[in-house]
CSV table of C-alpha atoms in Angstrom, one decimal:
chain,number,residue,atom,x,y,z
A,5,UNK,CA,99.9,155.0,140.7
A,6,UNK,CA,99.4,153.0,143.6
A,7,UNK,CA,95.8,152.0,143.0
A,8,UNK,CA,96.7,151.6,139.6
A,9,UNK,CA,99.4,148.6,140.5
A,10,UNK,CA,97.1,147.3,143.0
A,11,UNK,CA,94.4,147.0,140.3
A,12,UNK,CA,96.4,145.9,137.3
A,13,UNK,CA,99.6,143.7,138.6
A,14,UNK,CA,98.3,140.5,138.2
A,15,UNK,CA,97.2,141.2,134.7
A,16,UNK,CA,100.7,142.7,133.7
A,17,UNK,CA,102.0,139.5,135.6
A,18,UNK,CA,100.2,137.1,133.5
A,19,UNK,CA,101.1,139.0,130.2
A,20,UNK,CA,105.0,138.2,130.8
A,21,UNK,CA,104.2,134.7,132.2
A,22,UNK,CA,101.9,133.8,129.3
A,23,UNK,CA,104.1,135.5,126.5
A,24,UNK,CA,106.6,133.7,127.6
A,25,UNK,CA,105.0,130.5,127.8
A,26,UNK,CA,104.0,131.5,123.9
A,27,UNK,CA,107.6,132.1,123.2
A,28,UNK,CA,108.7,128.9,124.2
A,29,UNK,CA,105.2,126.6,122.4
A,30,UNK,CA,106.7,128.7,119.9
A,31,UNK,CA,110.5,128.0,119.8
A,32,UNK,CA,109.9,123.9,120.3
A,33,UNK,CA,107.3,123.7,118.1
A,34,UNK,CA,108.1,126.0,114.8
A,35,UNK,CA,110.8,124.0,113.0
A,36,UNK,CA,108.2,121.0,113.1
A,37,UNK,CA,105.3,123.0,111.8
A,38,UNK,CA,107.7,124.6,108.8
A,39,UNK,CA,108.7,120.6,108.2
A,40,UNK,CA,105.2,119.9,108.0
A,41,UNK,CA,104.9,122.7,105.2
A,42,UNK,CA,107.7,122.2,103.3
A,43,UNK,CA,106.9,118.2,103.3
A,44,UNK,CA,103.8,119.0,101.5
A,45,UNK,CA,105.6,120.3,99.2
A,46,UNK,CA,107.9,117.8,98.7
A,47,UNK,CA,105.4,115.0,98.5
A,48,UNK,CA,103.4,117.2,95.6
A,49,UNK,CA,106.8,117.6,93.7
A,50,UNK,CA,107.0,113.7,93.7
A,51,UNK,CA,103.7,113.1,92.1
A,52,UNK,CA,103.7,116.0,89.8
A,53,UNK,CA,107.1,115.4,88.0
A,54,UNK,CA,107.6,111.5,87.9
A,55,UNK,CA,111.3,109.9,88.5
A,56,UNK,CA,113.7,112.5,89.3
A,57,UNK,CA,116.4,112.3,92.4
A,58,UNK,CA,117.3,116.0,92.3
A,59,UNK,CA,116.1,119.3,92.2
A,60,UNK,CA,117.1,122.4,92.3
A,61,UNK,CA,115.2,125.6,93.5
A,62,UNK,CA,115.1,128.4,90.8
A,63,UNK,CA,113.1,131.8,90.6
A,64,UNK,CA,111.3,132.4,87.5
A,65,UNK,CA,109.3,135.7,87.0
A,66,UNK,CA,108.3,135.9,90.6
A,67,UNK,CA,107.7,131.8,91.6
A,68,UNK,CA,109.2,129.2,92.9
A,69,UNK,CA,110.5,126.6,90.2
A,70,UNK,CA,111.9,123.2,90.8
A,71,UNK,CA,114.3,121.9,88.0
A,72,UNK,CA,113.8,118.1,88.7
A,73,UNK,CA,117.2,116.3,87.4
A,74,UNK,CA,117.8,112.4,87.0
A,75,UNK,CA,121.5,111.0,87.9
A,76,UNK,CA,122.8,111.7,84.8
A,77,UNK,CA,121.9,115.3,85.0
A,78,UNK,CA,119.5,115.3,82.3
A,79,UNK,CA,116.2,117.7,83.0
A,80,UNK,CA,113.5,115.1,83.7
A,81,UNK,CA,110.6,117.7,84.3
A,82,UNK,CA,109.8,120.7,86.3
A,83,UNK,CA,107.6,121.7,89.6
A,84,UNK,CA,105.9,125.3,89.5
A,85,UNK,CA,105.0,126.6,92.6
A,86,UNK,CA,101.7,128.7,91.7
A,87,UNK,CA,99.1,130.4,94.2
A,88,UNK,CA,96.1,132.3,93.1
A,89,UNK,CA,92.9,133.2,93.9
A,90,UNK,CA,90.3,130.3,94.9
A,91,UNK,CA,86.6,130.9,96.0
A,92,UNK,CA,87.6,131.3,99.8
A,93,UNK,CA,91.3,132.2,100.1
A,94,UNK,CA,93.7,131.7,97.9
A,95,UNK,CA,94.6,128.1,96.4
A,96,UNK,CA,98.2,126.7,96.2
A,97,UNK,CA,99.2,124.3,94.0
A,98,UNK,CA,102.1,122.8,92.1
A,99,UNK,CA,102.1,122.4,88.6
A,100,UNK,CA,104.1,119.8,86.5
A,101,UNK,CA,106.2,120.2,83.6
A,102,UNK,CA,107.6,118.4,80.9
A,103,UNK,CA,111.3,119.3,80.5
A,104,UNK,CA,110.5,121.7,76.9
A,105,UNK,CA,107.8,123.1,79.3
A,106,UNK,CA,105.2,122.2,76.4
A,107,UNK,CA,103.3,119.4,78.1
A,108,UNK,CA,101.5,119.4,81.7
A,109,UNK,CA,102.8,115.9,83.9
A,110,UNK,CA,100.9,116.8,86.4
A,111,UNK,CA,99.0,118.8,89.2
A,112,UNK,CA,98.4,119.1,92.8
A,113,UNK,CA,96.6,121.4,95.0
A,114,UNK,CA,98.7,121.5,98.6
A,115,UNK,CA,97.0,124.7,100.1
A,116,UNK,CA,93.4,125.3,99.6
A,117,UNK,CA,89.8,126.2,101.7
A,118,UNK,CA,87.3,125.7,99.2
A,119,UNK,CA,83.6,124.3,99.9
A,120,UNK,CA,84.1,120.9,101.8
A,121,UNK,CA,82.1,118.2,99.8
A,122,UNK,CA,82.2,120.5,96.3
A,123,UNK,CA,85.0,122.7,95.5
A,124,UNK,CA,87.6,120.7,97.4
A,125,UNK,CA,87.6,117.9,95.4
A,126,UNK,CA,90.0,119.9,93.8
A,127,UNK,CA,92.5,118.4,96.4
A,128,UNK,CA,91.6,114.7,95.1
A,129,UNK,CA,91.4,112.5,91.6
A,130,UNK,CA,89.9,115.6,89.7
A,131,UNK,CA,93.3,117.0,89.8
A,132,UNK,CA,94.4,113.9,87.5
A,133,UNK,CA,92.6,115.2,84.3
A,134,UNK,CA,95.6,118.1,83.5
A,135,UNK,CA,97.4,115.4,83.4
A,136,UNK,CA,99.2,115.3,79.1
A,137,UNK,CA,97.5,118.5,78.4
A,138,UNK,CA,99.0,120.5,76.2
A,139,UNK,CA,100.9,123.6,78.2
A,140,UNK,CA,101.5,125.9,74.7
A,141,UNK,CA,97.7,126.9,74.4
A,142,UNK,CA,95.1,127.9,77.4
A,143,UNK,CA,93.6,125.0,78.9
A,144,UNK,CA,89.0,125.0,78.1
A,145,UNK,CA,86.8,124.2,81.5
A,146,UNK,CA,83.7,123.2,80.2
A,147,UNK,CA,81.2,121.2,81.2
A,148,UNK,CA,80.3,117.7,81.3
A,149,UNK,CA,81.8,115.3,78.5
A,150,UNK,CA,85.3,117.0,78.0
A,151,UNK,CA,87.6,116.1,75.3
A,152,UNK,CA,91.3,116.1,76.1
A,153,UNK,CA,92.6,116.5,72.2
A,154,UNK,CA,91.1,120.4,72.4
A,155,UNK,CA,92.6,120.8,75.8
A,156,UNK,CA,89.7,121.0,77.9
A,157,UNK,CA,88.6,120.1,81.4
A,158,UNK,CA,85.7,119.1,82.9
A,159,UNK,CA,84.1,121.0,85.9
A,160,UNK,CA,83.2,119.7,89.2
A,161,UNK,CA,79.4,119.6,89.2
A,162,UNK,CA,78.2,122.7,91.6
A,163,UNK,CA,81.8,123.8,91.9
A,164,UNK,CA,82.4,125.9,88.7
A,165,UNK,CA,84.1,128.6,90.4
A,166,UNK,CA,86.7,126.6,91.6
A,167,UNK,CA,87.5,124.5,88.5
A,168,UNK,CA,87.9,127.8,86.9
A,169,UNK,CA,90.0,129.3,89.6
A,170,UNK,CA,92.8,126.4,89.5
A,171,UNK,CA,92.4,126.1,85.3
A,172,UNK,CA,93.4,129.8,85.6
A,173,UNK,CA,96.2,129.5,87.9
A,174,UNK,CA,97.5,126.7,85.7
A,175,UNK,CA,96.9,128.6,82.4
A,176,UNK,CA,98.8,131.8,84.1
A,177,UNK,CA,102.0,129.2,85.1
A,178,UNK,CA,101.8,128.0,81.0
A,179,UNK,CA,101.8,131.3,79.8
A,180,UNK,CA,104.1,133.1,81.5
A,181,UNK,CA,106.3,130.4,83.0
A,182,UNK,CA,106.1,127.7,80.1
A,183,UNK,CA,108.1,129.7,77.5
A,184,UNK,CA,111.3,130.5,79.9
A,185,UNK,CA,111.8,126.4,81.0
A,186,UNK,CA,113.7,125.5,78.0
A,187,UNK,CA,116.5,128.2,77.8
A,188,UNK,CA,117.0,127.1,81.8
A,189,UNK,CA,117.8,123.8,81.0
B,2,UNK,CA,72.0,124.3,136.4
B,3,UNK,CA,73.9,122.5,138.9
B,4,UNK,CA,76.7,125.2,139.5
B,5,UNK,CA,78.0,124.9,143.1
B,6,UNK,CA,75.6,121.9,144.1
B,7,UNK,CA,76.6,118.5,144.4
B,8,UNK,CA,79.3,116.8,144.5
B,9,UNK,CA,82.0,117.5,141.7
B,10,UNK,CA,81.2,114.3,139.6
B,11,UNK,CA,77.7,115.7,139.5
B,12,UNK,CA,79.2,119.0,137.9
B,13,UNK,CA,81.1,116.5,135.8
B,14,UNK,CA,78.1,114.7,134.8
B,15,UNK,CA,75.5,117.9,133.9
B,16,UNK,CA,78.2,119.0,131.3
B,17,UNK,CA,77.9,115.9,129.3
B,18,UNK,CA,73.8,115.5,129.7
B,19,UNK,CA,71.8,117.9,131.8
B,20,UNK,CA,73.1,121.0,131.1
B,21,UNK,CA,75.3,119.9,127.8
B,22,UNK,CA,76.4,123.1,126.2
B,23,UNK,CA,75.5,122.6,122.7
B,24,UNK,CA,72.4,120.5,123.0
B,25,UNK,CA,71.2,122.2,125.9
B,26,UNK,CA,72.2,125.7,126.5
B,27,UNK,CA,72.9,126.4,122.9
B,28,UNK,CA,76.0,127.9,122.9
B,29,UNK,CA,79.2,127.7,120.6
B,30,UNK,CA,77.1,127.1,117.0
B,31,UNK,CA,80.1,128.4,115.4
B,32,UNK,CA,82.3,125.8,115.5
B,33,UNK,CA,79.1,123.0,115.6
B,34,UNK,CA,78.2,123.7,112.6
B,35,UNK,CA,81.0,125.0,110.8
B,36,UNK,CA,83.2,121.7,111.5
B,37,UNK,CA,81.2,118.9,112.3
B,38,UNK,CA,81.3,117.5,107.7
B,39,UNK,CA,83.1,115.0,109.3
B,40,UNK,CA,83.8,113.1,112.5
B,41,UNK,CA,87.7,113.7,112.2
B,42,UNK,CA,87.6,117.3,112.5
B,43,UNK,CA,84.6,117.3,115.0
B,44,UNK,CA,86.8,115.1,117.4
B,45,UNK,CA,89.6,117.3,117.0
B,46,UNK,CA,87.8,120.3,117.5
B,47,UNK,CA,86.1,118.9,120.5
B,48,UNK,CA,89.9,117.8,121.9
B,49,UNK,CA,91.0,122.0,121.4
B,50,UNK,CA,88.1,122.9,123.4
B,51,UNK,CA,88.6,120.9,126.0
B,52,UNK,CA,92.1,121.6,126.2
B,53,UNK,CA,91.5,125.4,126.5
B,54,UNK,CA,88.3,125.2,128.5
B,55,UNK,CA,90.3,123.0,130.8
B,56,UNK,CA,93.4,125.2,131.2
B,57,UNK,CA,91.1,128.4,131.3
B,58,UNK,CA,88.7,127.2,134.3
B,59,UNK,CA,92.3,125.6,136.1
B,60,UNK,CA,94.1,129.2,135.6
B,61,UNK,CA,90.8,131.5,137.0
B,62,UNK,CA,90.0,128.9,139.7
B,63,UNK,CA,93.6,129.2,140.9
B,64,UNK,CA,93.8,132.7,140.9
B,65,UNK,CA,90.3,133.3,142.1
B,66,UNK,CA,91.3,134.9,145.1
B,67,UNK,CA,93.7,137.5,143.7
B,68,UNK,CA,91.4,138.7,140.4
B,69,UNK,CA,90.2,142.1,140.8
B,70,UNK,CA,86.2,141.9,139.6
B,71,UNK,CA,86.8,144.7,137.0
B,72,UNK,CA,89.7,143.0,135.5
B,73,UNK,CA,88.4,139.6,135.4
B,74,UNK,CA,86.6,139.8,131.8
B,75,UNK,CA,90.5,140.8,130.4
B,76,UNK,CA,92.3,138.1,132.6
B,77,UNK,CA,90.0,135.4,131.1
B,78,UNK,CA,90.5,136.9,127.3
B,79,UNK,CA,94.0,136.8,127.6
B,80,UNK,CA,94.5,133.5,129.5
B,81,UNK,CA,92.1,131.5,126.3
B,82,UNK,CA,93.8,133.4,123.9
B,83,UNK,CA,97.1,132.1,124.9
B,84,UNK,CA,95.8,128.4,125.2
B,85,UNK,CA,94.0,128.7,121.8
B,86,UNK,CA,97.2,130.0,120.2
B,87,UNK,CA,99.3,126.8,121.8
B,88,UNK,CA,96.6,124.7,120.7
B,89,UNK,CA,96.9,125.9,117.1
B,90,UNK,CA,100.7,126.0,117.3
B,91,UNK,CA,100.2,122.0,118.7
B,92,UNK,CA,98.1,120.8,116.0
B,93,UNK,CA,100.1,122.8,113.1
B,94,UNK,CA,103.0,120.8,114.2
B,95,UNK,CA,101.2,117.6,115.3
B,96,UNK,CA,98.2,117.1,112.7
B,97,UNK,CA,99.1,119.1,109.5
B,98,UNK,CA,96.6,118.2,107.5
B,99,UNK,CA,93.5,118.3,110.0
B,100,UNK,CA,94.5,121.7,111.2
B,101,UNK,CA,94.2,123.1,107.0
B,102,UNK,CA,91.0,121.8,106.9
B,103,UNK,CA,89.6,123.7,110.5
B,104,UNK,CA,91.3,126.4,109.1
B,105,UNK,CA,90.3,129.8,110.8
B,106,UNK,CA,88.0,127.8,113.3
B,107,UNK,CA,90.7,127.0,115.7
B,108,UNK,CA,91.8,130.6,116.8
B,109,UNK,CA,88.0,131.3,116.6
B,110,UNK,CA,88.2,129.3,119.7
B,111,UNK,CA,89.3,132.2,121.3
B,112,UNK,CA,85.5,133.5,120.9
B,113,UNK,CA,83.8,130.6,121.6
B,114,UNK,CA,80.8,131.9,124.3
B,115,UNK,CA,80.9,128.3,126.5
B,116,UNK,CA,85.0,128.8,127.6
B,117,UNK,CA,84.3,132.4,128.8
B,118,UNK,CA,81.1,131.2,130.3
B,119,UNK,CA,82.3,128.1,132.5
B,120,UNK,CA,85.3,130.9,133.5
B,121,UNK,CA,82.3,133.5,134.6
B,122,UNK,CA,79.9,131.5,135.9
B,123,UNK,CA,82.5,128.5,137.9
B,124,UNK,CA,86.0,128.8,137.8
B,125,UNK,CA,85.7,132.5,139.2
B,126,UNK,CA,84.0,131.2,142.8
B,127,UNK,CA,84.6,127.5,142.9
B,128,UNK,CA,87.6,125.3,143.9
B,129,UNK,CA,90.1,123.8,141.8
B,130,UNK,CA,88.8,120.1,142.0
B,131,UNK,CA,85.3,121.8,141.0
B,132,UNK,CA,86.3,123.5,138.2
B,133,UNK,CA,88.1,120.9,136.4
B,134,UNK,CA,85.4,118.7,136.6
B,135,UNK,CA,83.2,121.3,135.0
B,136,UNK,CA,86.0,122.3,132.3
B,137,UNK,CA,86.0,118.4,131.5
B,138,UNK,CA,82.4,118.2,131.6
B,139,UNK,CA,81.7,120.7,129.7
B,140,UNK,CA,84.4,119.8,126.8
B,141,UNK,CA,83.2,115.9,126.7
B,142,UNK,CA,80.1,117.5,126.0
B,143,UNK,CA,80.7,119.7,123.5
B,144,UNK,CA,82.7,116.7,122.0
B,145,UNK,CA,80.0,114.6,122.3
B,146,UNK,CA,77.2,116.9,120.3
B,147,UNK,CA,79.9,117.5,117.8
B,148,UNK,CA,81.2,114.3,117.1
B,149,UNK,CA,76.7,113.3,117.1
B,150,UNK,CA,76.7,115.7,114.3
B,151,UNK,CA,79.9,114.5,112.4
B,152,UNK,CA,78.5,111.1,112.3
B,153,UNK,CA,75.0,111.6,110.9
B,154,UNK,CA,76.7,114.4,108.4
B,155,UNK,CA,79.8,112.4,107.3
B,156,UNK,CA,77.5,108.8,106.8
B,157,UNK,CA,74.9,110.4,104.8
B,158,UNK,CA,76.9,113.0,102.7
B,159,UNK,CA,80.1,110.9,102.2
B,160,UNK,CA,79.5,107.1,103.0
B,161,UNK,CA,81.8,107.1,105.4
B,162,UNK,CA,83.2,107.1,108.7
B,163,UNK,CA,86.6,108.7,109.9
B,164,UNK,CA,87.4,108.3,105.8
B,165,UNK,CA,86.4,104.5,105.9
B,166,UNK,CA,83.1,103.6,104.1
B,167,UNK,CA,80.4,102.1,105.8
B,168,UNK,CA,77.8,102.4,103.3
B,169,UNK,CA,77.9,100.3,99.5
B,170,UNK,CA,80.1,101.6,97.6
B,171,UNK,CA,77.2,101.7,95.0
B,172,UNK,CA,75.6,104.7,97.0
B,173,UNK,CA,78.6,106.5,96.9
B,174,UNK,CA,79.4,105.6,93.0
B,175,UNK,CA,75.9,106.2,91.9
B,176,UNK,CA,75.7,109.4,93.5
B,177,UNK,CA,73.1,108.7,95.9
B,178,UNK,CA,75.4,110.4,99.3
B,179,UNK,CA,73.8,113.9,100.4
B,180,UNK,CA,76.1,116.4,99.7
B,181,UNK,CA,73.8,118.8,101.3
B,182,UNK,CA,75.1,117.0,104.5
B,183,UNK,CA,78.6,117.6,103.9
B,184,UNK,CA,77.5,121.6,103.0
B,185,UNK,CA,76.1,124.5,105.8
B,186,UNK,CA,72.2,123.6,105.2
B,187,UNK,CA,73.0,119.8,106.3
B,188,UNK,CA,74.7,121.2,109.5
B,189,UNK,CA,71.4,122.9,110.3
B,190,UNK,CA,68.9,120.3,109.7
B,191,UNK,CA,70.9,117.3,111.8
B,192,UNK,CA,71.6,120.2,114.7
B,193,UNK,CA,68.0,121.0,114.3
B,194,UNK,CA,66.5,117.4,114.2
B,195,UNK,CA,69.2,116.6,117.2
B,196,UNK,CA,68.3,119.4,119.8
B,197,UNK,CA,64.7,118.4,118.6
B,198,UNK,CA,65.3,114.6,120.1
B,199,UNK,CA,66.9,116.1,123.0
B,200,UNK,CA,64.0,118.2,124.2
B,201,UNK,CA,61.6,115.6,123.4
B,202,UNK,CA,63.6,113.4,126.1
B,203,UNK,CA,64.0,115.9,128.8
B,204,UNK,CA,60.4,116.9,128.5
B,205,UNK,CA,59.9,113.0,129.0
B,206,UNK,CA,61.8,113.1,132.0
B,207,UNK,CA,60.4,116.0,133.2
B,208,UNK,CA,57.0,115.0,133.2
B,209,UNK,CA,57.7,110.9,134.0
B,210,UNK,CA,57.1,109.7,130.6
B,211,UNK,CA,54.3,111.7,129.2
B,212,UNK,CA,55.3,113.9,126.3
């Protein structure tokens, strides 16, 4: 027991000292780094439902749904927090709604790790192209030329995979989310 | 390798040049080539390192006396890991939106072969002032080879430079940037080309110009 102290204090010492030192990085810095989080969020609600000044967070078959309200009280659109599979890890995003739940207003990947310089460009303008597509019937990738009247997409050239992961996220929020937004209102 | 010769500013200076730890000894290729698409997450990758590599070889140098030889692979483990961690926590909080892009690379800092290394082969037997010179050393270093490779990877597959564009827009527009730069294959070829110019000068100094 004695050799075994004389061996080993210094590394039980530097356990407490340094778990400590963990607990408080930990304590000062956690409310910032959940701020930081739930800011993302916040800005993709703003550019996914357009001119609202309140929400209100609702649960609908398992995500997160923000009725977006103007100051009258009239439904102005809605924010779906969706995650699904993506190509590396999983893909986050937040899809907009029009207040039926018929038309897509918008979309915004906030959580995502695909291929730097390809599949990321999800993040960016490529996002844009959901944008008045019609949320009653699945949404097409294809490639090249698309044509937004048959509610298709066009895929990032040499990132298929991804396009198609975040077109099925979004057609698995307008399925099974779509439908239930105008009996909440 | 100067280790224990010199005077401390020379231990300071072979970290950056002589005995740079990418460019020279080769180690850490993880994070050089998985982060260096562009020069913002190279810089703050470098910045991590050096943080942990600093407060690693200043934790081991102080307690050099006390560490028991058999223990000493565990006491370094678990002092990185805890820097690392409050390095991650840091830039969670500090830069949100760099720390999603580096991803799992920042707690793979924990693993990275040149913080162990300067621990093992300096902070263990030399003084404090010694060992922070190499930790600093060796970080500006490693920042140094990345940031290199951030540059030549972010101009030529993305037209620009920390997100503003130094080439024509036209290069970008008409498709003309490298993407190959921005993906793993371009992170081979400029480490490949770079190590390759960086032999070709030591072997220059080594022989007095002749190569």
């Amino acid at each position: 027991m004695r050799k075994f102290v004389a061996e080993s204090w210094l590394v039980l010492v530097l356990g407490v000292v340094f778990a400590c030192l963990l607990a408080g990085t930990q304590t000062q810095l956690s409310a910032k780094i959940q701020a930081n989080q739930a800011k993302a969020l916040e800005n993709a609600i703003a550019e996914v439902v357009p001119g609202f000044d309140e929400k209100e967070q609702l649960e609908i078959d398992g995500n997160r749904v923000f009725k977006c309200v103007d100051g009258s009280g009239q439904v102005v659109g809605w924010a779906v927090d969706a995650t699904g599979s993506g190509f590396i890890d999983k893909i986050r995003l937040v899809v907009g709604l029009s207040p039926d739940g018929a038309t897509i207003t918008g979309l915004k990947v906030i959580e995502d790790l695909e291929t730097p310089g390809l599949g990321n460009k999800i993040e960016g303008e490529w996002a844009d192209q959901y944008e008045t597509l019609d949320a009653t019937r699945p949404i097409v990738r294809v490639k090249g030329e698309r044509h937004a009247a048959d509610n298709e997409i066009s895929a990032i050239t040499g990132a298929t995979y991804s396009s198609d992961y975040v077109t099925d996220i979004v057609n698995d929020v307008t399925r099974r989310i779509g439908p239930k937004l105008a009996e909440q209102q | 390798m100067a280790d224990g010769n010199g005077s401390n500013f020379d231990q300071f200076a072979a970290g950056v040049f002589s005995n740079n730890p990418v460019l020279v000894q080769l180690l850490g290729m993880c994070p050089t080539l998985a982060v260096t698409n562009s020069v913002e997450n190279a810089l703050v990758m470098g910045a991590a390192v050096t943080f942990v590599v600093v407060m690693s070889n200043l934790i081991t140098s102080l307690l050099r006396n006390l560490i028991q030889p058999h223990v000493r692979i565990l006491i370094f483990t678990l002092t990185i890991a805890t820097f690392v961690t409050i390095a991650d926590m840091a830039l969670r909080a500090y830069m949100f939106d760099v720390s999603k892009k580096l991803g799992a690379f920042v707690p793979l800092i924990i693993v990275n072969c040149i913080i162990i290394c300067r621990a093992e082969v300096v902070a263990i037997k030399c003084s404090v002032s010694r060992s922070l010179a190499d930790a600093f050393g060796m970080g500006l270093g490693f920042t140094m080879a990345l940031t290199i490779l951030g540059i030549v990877r972010e101009i030529l597959g993305a037209g620009t430079l920390l997100k503003q564009p130094v080439l024509p827009a036209a290069f970008v527009e008409n498709g003309h940037n490298w993407v190959i730069m921005i993906l793993p294959p371009g992170a081979f070829l400029t480490l490949g080309v770079v190590v390759g110019v960086v032999n070709h000068l030591r072997s220059r100094k080594a022989t007095g110009g002749v190569a």
